[in-house]
Short mmCIF file of C-alpha atoms in Angstrom, two decimals:
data_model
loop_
_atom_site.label_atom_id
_atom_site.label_comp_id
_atom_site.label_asym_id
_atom_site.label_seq_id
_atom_site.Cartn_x
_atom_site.Cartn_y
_atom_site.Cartn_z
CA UNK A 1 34.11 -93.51 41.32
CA UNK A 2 32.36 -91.57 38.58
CA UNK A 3 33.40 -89.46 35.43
CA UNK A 4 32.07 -86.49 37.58
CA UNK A 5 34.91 -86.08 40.52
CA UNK A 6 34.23 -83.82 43.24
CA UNK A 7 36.32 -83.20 46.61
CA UNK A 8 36.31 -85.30 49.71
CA UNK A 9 33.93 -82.75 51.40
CA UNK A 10 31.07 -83.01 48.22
CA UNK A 11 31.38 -86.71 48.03
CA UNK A 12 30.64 -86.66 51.74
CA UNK A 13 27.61 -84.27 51.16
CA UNK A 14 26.20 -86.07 48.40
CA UNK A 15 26.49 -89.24 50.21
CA UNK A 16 24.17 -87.92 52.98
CA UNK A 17 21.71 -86.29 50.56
CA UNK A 18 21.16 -89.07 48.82
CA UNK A 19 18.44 -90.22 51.83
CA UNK A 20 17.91 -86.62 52.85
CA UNK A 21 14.30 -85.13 52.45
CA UNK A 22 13.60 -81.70 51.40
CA UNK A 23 10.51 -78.84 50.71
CA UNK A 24 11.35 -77.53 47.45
CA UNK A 25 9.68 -74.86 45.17
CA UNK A 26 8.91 -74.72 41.50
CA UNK A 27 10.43 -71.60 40.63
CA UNK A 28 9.89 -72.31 36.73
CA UNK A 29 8.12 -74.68 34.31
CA UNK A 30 8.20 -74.79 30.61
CA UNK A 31 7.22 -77.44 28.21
CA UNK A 32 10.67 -78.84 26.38
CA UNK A 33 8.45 -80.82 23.58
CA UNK A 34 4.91 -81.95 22.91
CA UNK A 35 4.19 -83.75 26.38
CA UNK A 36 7.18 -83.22 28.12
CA UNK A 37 7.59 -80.64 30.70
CA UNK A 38 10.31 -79.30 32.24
CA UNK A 39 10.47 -78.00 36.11
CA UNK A 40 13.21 -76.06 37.68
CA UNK A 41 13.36 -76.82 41.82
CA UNK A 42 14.91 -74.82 44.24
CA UNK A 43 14.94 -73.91 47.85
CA UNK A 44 11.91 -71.92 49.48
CA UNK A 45 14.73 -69.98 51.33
CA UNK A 46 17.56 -69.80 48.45
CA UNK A 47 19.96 -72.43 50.68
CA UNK A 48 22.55 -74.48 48.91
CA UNK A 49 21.07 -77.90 46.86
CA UNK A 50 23.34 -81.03 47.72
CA UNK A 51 25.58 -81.68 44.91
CA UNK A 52 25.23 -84.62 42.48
CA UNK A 53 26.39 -86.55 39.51
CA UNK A 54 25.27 -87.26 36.06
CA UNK A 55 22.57 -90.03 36.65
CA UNK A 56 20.81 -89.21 39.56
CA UNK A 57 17.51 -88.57 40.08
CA UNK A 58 15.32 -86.99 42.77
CA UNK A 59 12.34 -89.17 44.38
CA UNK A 60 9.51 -87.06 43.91
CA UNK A 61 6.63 -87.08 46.58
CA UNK A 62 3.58 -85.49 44.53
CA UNK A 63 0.87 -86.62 47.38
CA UNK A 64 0.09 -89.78 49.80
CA UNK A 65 0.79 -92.86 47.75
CA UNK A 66 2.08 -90.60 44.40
CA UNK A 67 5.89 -90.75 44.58
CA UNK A 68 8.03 -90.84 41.43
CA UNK A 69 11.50 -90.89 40.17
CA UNK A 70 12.60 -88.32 37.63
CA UNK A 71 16.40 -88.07 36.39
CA UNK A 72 18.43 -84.64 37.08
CA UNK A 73 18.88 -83.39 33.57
CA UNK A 74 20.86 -79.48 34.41
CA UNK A 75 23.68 -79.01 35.67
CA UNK A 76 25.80 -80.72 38.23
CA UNK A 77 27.84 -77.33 38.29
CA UNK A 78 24.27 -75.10 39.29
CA UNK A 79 23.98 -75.53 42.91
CA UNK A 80 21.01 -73.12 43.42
CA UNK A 81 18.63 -75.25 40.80
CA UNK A 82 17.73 -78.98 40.02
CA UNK A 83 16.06 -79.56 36.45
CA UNK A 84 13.95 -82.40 35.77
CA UNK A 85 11.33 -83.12 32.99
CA UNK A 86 8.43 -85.19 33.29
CA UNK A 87 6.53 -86.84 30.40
CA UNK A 88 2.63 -87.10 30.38
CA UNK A 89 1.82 -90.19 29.86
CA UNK A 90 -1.87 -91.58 28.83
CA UNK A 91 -1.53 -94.91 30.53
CA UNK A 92 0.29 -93.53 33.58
CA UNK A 93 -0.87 -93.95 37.08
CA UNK A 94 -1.60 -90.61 37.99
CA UNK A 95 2.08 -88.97 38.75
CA UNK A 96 2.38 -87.19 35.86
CA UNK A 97 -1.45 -85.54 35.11
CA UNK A 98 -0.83 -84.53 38.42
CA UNK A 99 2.22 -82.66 36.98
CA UNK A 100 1.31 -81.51 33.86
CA UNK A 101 -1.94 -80.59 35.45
CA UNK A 102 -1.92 -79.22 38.54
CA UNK A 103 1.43 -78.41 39.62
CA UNK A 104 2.20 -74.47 39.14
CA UNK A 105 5.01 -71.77 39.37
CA UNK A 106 5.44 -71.43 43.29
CA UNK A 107 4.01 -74.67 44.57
CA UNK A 108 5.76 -76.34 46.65
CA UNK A 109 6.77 -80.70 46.91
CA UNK A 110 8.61 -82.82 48.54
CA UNK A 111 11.87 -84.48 47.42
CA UNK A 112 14.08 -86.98 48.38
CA UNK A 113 17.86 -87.39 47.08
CA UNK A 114 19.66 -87.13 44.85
CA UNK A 115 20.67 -90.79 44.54
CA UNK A 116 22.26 -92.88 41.48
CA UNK A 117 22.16 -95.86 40.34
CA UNK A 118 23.37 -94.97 37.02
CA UNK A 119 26.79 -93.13 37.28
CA UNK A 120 29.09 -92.37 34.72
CA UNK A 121 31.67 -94.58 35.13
CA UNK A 122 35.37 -93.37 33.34
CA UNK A 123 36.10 -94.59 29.85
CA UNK A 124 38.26 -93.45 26.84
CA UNK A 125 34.94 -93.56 24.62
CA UNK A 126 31.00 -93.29 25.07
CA UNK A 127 28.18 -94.28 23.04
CA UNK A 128 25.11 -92.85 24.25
CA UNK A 129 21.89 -94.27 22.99
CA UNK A 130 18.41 -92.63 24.42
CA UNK A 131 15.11 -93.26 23.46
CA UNK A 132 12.01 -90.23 23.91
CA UNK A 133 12.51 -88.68 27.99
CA UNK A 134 15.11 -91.55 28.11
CA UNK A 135 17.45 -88.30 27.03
CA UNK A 136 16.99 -87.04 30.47
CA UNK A 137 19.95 -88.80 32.36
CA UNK A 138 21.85 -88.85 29.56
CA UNK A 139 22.35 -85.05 29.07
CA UNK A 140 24.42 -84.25 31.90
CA UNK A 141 26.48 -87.15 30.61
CA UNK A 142 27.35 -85.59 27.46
CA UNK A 143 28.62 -82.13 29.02
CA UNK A 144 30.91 -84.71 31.70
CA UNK A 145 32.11 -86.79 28.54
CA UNK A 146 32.85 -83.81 27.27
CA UNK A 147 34.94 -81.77 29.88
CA UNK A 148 36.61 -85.21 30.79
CA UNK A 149 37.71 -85.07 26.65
CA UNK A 150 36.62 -88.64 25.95
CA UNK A 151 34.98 -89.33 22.45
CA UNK A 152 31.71 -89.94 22.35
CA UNK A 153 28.25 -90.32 20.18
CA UNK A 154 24.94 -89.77 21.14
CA UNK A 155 21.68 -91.80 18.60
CA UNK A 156 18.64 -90.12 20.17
CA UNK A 157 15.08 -91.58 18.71
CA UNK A 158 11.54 -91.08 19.05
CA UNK A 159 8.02 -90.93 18.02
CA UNK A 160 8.52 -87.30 16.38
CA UNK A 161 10.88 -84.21 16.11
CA UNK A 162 8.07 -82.43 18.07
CA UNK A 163 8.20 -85.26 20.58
CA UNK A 164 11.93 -85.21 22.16
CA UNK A 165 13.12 -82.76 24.07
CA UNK A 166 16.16 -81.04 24.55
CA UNK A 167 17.25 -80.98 20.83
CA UNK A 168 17.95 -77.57 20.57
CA UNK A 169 20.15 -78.04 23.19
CA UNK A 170 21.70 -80.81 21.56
CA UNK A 171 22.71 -78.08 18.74
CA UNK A 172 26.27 -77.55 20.06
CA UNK A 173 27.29 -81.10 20.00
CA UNK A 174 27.03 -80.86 15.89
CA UNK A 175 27.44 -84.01 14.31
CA UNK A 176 28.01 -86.24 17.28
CA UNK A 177 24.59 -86.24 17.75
CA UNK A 178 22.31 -87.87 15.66
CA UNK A 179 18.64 -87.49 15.78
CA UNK A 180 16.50 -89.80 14.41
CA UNK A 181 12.66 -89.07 14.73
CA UNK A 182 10.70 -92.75 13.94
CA UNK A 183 8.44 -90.99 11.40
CA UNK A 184 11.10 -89.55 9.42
CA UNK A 185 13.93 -92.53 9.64
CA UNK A 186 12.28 -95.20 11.00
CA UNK A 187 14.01 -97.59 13.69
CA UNK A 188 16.87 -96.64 15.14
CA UNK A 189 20.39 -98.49 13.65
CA UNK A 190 20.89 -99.98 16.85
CA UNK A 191 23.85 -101.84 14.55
CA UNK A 192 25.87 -98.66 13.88
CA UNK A 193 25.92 -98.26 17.25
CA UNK A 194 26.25 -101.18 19.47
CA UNK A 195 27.94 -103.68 16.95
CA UNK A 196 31.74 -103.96 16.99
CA UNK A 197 32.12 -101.87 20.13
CA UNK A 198 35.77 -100.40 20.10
CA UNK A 199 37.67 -101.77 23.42
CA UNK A 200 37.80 -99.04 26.16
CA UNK A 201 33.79 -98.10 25.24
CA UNK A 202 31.39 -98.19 27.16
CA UNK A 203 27.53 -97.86 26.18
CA UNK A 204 24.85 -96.24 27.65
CA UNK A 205 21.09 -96.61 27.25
CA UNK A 206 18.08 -95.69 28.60
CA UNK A 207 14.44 -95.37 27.34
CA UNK A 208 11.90 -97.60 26.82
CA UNK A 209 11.64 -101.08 26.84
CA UNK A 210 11.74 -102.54 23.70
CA UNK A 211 14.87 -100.12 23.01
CA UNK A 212 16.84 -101.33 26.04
CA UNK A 213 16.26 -105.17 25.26
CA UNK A 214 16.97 -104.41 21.66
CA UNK A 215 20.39 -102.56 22.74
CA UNK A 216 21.38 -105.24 25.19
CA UNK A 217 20.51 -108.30 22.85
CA UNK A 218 23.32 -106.89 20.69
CA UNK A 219 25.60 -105.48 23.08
CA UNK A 220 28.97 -107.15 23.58
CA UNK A 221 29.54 -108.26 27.17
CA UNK A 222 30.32 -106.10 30.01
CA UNK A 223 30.18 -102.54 27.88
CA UNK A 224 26.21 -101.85 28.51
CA UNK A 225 24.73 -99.62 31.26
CA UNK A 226 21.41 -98.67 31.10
CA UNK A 227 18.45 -97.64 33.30
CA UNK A 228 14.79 -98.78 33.31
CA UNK A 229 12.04 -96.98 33.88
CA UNK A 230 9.51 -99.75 33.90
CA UNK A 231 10.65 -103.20 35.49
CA UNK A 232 11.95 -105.75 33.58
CA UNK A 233 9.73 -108.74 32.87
CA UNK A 234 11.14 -110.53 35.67
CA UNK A 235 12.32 -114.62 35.17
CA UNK A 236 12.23 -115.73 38.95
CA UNK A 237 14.48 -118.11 40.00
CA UNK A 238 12.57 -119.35 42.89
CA UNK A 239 8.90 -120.15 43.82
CA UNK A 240 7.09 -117.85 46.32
CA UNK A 241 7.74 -119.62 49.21
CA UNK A 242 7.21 -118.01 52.67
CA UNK A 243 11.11 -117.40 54.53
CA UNK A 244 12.34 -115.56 57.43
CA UNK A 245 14.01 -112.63 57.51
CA UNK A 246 16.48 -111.87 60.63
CA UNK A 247 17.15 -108.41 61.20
CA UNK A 248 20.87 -107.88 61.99
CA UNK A 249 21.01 -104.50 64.18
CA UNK A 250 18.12 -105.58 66.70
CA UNK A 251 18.25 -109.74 66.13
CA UNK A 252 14.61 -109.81 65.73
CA UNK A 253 13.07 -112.64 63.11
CA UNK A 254 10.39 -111.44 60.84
CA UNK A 255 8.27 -113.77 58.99
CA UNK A 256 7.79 -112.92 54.83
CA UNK A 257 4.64 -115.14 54.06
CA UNK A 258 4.72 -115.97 50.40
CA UNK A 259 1.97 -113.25 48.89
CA UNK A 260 4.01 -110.58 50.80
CA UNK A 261 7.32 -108.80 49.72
CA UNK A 262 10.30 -108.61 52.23
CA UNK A 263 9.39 -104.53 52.42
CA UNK A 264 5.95 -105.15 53.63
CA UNK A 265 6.67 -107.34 56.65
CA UNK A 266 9.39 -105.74 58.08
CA UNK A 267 7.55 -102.48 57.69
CA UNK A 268 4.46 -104.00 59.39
CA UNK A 269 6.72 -105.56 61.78
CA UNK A 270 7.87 -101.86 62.79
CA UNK A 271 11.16 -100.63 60.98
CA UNK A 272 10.71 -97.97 58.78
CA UNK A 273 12.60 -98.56 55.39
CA UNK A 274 13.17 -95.87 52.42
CA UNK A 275 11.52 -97.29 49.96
CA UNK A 276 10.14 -95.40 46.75
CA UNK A 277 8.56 -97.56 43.21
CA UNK A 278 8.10 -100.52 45.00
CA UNK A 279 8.82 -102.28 41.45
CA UNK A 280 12.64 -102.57 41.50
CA UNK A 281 13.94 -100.24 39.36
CA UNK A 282 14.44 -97.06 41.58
CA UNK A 283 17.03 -98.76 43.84
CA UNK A 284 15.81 -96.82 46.95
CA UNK A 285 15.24 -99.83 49.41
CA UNK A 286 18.74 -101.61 48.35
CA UNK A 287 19.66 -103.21 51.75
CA UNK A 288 22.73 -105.31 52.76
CA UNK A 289 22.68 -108.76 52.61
CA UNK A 290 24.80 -110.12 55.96
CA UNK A 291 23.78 -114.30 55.07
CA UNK A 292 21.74 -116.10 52.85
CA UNK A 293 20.96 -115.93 49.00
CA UNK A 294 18.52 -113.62 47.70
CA UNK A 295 15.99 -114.34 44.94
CA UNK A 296 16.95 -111.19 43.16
CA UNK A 297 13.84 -109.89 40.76
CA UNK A 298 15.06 -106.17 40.43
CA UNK A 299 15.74 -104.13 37.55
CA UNK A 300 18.71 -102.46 38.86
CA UNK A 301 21.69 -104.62 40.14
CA UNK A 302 23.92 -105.83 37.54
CA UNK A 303 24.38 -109.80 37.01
CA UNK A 304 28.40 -109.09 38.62
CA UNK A 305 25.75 -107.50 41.35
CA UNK A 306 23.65 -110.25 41.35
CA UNK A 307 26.05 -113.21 42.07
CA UNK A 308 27.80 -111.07 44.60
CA UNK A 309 24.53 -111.73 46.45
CA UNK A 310 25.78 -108.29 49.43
CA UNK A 311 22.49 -106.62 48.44
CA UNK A 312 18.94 -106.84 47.81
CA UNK A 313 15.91 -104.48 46.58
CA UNK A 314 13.50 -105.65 49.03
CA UNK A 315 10.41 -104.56 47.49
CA UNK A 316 10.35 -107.58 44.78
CA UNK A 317 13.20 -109.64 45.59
CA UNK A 318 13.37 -112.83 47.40
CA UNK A 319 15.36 -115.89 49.17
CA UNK A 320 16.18 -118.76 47.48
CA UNK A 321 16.19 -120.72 51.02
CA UNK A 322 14.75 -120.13 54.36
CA UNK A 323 16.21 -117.42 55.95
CA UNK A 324 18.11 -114.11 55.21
CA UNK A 325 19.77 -111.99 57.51
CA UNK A 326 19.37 -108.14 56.55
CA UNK A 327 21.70 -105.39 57.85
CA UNK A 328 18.35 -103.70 59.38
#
């Protein structure tokens, strides 16, 4: 269970939202820093938004075959609203120009969640390290730290002060922040931060990827969570072999040839998955594992996650033998 406890009845509703899919409208946008901007969502018709927990993030349908994931970043508390803030990147593949560009005030889009891979999980003591619109998840995480009275520190980096968002709103944390543009301090002192962890802490990361390979090259054992939002250069453990893939609710045998991903063949064999990046990091098409050992190339489950072998992200992962029985 996460920092962020709700009743039975909102653990239920978030548990069904988290595949639900909705019409929303962009009731407000306003640029948070140079590049990034920020949308409030709502309902068309003013309804109730399902609740959710520091970490999740909406799936984002912005047109056929443009889907992204963008973190929550309000508040859990604001059941009328979602917030989320979308950078515009130059090497991106189209989601968000399409944002920054051509999305308005009143426009409506599809979304689907809120789902999490990246909870909160209780501790005595945080260290929070976010790097650029890697800030997003983590600012809900500061207000829960906070209310839950654990002690905590947030290192927040980037490019330049005009560059990260949310630092104004940082303001009322004082000196438990620290914000370290790269122009003005240079690399972040990953050292002050993720060397001689205190027992009972646990650290949290996300941003880019040199930042979260730095962080967990140094990070003691067990205390890291982090989130990607590129995969991981992936280290397979198996060849690309061509398996079989039996599907446990209806018995049928599906056959993964080796230039296809598990995804693609049982969609094309007829059972409609959700199913999001298609890269492993959004954790949409995680899927029970019922027998056999996956080939797991993800950049979600967690090595405890990994040698459990009960799930799989079937858009990049594997089997390590010839068959796998999936609770589809």
């Amino acid at each position: 269970m996460t920092l962020y406890e709700a009743e039975t009845e909102a653990e239920t509703e978030a548990e069904a939202g988290a595949g639900a899919e909705a019409e929303l409208v962009v009731h407000h946008r306003e640029s948070a820093a140079d590049g990034v901007l920020v949308l409030t969502l709502r309902h068309p018709l003013g309804e109730t938004l399902p609740v959710w927990e520091p970490g999740a993030h909406l799936d984002v349908v912005l047109g056929p075959g443009l889907e992204r994931q963008y973190s929550l970043c309000g508040d859990p508390a604001d059941r009328e609203t979602w917030r989320i803030a979308v950078l515009r990147e130059a090497e991106g593949r189209g989601g968000s120009a399409y944002v920054h560009g051509a999305l308005r005030t009143g426009d409506k889009i599809r979304v689907r969640g809120p789902r999490n891979r990246f909870p909160l999980e209780p501790a005595s003591r945080y260290r929070f390290v976010a790097g650029g619109i890697g800030i997003t998840p983590i600012l809900p995480m500061l207000a829960a730290a906070e209310e839950a009275g654990a002690e905590w520190t947030l290192l927040y980096g980037g490019r330049t002060r005009a560059t990260m968002a949310f630092t104004g709103e940082l303001g009322r944390y004082g000196d438990r922040v620290t914000i370290a543009p790269e122009d003005e301090s240079g690399l972040l002192d990953l050292a002050a931060v993720v060397d001689d962890v205190p027992q009972g802490t646990l650290v949290y990361c996300c941003g880019p990827a040199p930042l979260l390979d730095a962080v967990e090259a140094r990070c003691p054992a067990g205390v890291l969570r982090l989130e990607r939002f590129r995969p991981k250069e992936r280290a397979t453990t198996g060849p690309d072999t061509g398996f079989e893939v039996v599907l446990a609710r209806s018995g049928r045998t599906v056959a993964v040839p080796p230039d296809v991903s598990v995804l693609d063949a049982v969609r094309a064999a007829g059972v409609e998955v959700l199913h999001s990046c298609t890269e492993g990091t959004c954790g949409t098409c995680e899927t029970d594992v019922v027998d056999g050992e996956p080939d797991h190339r993800d950049s979600v489950l967690t090595d405890g996650e990994r040698a459990a072998g009960e799930t799989m992200l079937i858009c990049v992962s594997r089997c390590r033998g010839r068959r796998l029985v999936l609770d589809l």
